[in-house]
Amino acid sequence: MATLIRVDRTTSEVRPAAKRFTLEEMYGLIGCETVEMLRVPGRPYRCMWFDEDGRGAGKLHNAAASALLVRLHGRTLGADDIVGDVLVTGAGEVS
C-alpha cells in the first residue's frame, strides 16, 4: 500500500484502481502534470513520487516528506527539499 504525504503534514494510505498505479492516477493524487521519482534505498526499497515542476509552480514546502527523505536517503535539507504532495510507493506498485 502506498502513502500520500500532503504539505499540511497529513498522510493517508492509498491504493491503485487496479494492481498498480498509473501515471494518470499519480498525477491526480499529487496534483501535477509530470512526476519525478526518487528511489529511496532500503529493503525493500521505496519510491517517492513528486511534482517535477513543483518549485516552478510555487508549491509549498513538504516538511514531512523532506524529513522522510533525510531519514531514509541520508540527504540533507536545502536544495533537495520536497515541495507539493508526495506519493510513496513500494517497488512494484507502479506500472
PDB file of C-alpha atoms in Angstrom:
ATOM      1  CA  MET A   1       0.000   0.000   0.000  1.00  0.00           C
ATOM      2  CA  ALA A   2       1.220   3.489  -0.852  1.00  0.00           C
ATOM      3  CA  THR A   3       1.232   6.586   1.327  1.00  0.00           C
ATOM      4  CA  LEU A   4       0.223  10.076   0.255  1.00  0.00           C
ATOM      5  CA  ILE A   5       2.087  12.755   2.235  1.00  0.00           C
ATOM      6  CA  ARG A   6       0.454  16.168   1.913  1.00  0.00           C
ATOM      7  CA  VAL A   7       2.064  19.553   2.523  1.00  0.00           C
ATOM      8  CA  ASP A   8      -0.200  20.052   5.548  1.00  0.00           C
ATOM      9  CA  ARG A   9       1.582  17.030   7.154  1.00  0.00           C
ATOM     10  CA  THR A  10      -1.443  14.752   6.867  1.00  0.00           C
ATOM     11  CA  THR A  11      -0.948  11.307   5.410  1.00  0.00           C
ATOM     12  CA  SER A  12      -3.275   8.701   4.029  1.00  0.00           C
ATOM     13  CA  GLU A  13      -2.902   5.187   2.722  1.00  0.00           C
ATOM     14  CA  VAL A  14      -3.936   4.927  -0.920  1.00  0.00           C
ATOM     15  CA  ARG A  15      -4.450   2.031  -3.301  1.00  0.00           C
ATOM     16  CA  PRO A  16      -4.386   1.975  -7.092  1.00  0.00           C
ATOM     17  CA  ALA A  17      -7.593   1.311  -9.017  1.00  0.00           C
ATOM     18  CA  ALA A  18      -6.006  -1.839 -10.498  1.00  0.00           C
ATOM     19  CA  LYS A  19      -2.900  -3.759  -9.379  1.00  0.00           C
ATOM     20  CA  ARG A  20      -0.519  -0.858  -9.968  1.00  0.00           C
ATOM     21  CA  PHE A  21      -0.701   2.934 -10.063  1.00  0.00           C
ATOM     22  CA  THR A  22      -0.861   4.517 -13.494  1.00  0.00           C
ATOM     23  CA  LEU A  23       0.745   7.867 -14.254  1.00  0.00           C
ATOM     24  CA  GLU A  24      -2.715   9.403 -14.519  1.00  0.00           C
ATOM     25  CA  GLU A  25      -3.588   8.197 -11.013  1.00  0.00           C
ATOM     26  CA  MET A  26      -0.346   9.629  -9.642  1.00  0.00           C
ATOM     27  CA  TYR A  27      -0.965  12.960 -11.416  1.00  0.00           C
ATOM     28  CA  GLY A  28      -4.370  13.143  -9.742  1.00  0.00           C
ATOM     29  CA  LEU A  29      -3.109  12.207  -6.280  1.00  0.00           C
ATOM     30  CA  ILE A  30      -0.117  14.543  -6.361  1.00  0.00           C
ATOM     31  CA  GLY A  31      -1.855  17.322  -8.303  1.00  0.00           C
ATOM     32  CA  CYS A  32       0.557  17.706 -11.196  1.00  0.00           C
ATOM     33  CA  GLU A  33       1.174  17.045 -14.883  1.00  0.00           C
ATOM     34  CA  THR A  34       4.632  15.464 -14.682  1.00  0.00           C
ATOM     35  CA  VAL A  35       6.181  13.404 -11.905  1.00  0.00           C
ATOM     36  CA  GLU A  36       9.731  12.878 -10.770  1.00  0.00           C
ATOM     37  CA  MET A  37      10.766   9.727  -8.942  1.00  0.00           C
ATOM     38  CA  LEU A  38      13.432   9.322  -6.313  1.00  0.00           C
ATOM     39  CA  ARG A  39      14.394   5.807  -5.305  1.00  0.00           C
ATOM     40  CA  VAL A  40      14.832   5.515  -1.558  1.00  0.00           C
ATOM     41  CA  PRO A  41      17.230   2.693  -0.659  1.00  0.00           C
ATOM     42  CA  GLY A  42      16.322   0.024   1.829  1.00  0.00           C
ATOM     43  CA  ARG A  43      14.921  -3.457   1.871  1.00  0.00           C
ATOM     44  CA  PRO A  44      12.517  -3.384   0.237  1.00  0.00           C
ATOM     45  CA  TYR A  45      13.246  -0.111  -1.483  1.00  0.00           C
ATOM     46  CA  ARG A  46      10.581   2.570  -1.812  1.00  0.00           C
ATOM     47  CA  CYS A  47       9.966   5.292  -4.399  1.00  0.00           C
ATOM     48  CA  MET A  48       8.999   8.910  -3.712  1.00  0.00           C
ATOM     49  CA  TRP A  49       6.953  10.480  -6.490  1.00  0.00           C
ATOM     50  CA  PHE A  50       6.524  14.256  -6.579  1.00  0.00           C
ATOM     51  CA  ASP A  51       5.719  17.128  -8.950  1.00  0.00           C
ATOM     52  CA  GLU A  52       8.667  17.627 -11.285  1.00  0.00           C
ATOM     53  CA  ASP A  53       7.755  21.310 -11.659  1.00  0.00           C
ATOM     54  CA  GLY A  54       6.625  21.882  -8.076  1.00  0.00           C
ATOM     55  CA  ARG A  55       9.082  24.703  -7.424  1.00  0.00           C
ATOM     56  CA  GLY A  56       8.198  26.468 -10.651  1.00  0.00           C
ATOM     57  CA  ALA A  57       4.508  26.106  -9.850  1.00  0.00           C
ATOM     58  CA  GLY A  58       5.079  27.717  -6.450  1.00  0.00           C
ATOM     59  CA  LYS A  59       4.023  24.678  -4.429  1.00  0.00           C
ATOM     60  CA  LEU A  60       4.561  24.764  -0.687  1.00  0.00           C
ATOM     61  CA  HIS A  61       7.397  23.009   1.117  1.00  0.00           C
ATOM     62  CA  ASN A  62       6.506  19.489   2.256  1.00  0.00           C
ATOM     63  CA  ALA A  63       8.311  19.261   5.608  1.00  0.00           C
ATOM     64  CA  ALA A  64       7.149  15.724   6.363  1.00  0.00           C
ATOM     65  CA  ALA A  65       8.319  14.331   3.015  1.00  0.00           C
ATOM     66  CA  SER A  66      11.610  16.258   3.239  1.00  0.00           C
ATOM     67  CA  ALA A  67      12.246  14.813   6.719  1.00  0.00           C
ATOM     68  CA  LEU A  68      11.457  11.320   5.446  1.00  0.00           C
ATOM     69  CA  LEU A  69      13.907  11.838   2.594  1.00  0.00           C
ATOM     70  CA  VAL A  70      16.631  12.792   5.070  1.00  0.00           C
ATOM     71  CA  ARG A  71      15.854   9.849   7.359  1.00  0.00           C
ATOM     72  CA  LEU A  72      15.672   7.205   4.623  1.00  0.00           C
ATOM     73  CA  HIS A  73      18.032   8.565   1.993  1.00  0.00           C
ATOM     74  CA  GLY A  74      20.538  10.485   4.109  1.00  0.00           C
ATOM     75  CA  ARG A  75      20.052  13.662   2.116  1.00  0.00           C
ATOM     76  CA  THR A  76      20.383  16.975   3.881  1.00  0.00           C
ATOM     77  CA  LEU A  77      17.741  19.661   3.714  1.00  0.00           C
ATOM     78  CA  GLY A  78      18.341  22.528   1.345  1.00  0.00           C
ATOM     79  CA  ALA A  79      18.334  22.102  -2.408  1.00  0.00           C
ATOM     80  CA  ASP A  80      16.727  18.679  -2.026  1.00  0.00           C
ATOM     81  CA  ASP A  81      13.691  19.887  -0.097  1.00  0.00           C
ATOM     82  CA  ILE A  82      10.493  18.436  -1.445  1.00  0.00           C
ATOM     83  CA  VAL A  83       7.581  20.684  -2.408  1.00  0.00           C
ATOM     84  CA  GLY A  84       3.975  19.718  -3.010  1.00  0.00           C
ATOM     85  CA  ASP A  85       2.219  16.476  -2.154  1.00  0.00           C
ATOM     86  CA  VAL A  86       4.233  13.262  -2.391  1.00  0.00           C
ATOM     87  CA  LEU A  87       3.282   9.663  -3.112  1.00  0.00           C
ATOM     88  CA  VAL A  88       5.489   6.983  -1.548  1.00  0.00           C
ATOM     89  CA  THR A  89       5.153   3.564  -3.187  1.00  0.00           C
ATOM     90  CA  GLY A  90       6.750   0.178  -2.996  1.00  0.00           C
ATOM     91  CA  ALA A  91       8.912  -1.054  -5.849  1.00  0.00           C
ATOM     92  CA  GLY A  92       6.146  -2.980  -7.621  1.00  0.00           C
ATOM     93  CA  GLU A  93       3.225  -0.615  -7.107  1.00  0.00           C
ATOM     94  CA  VAL A  94       3.630   1.462 -10.294  1.00  0.00           C
ATOM     95  CA  SER A  95       3.039   0.363 -13.904  1.00  0.00           C
TER      96      SER A  95
END
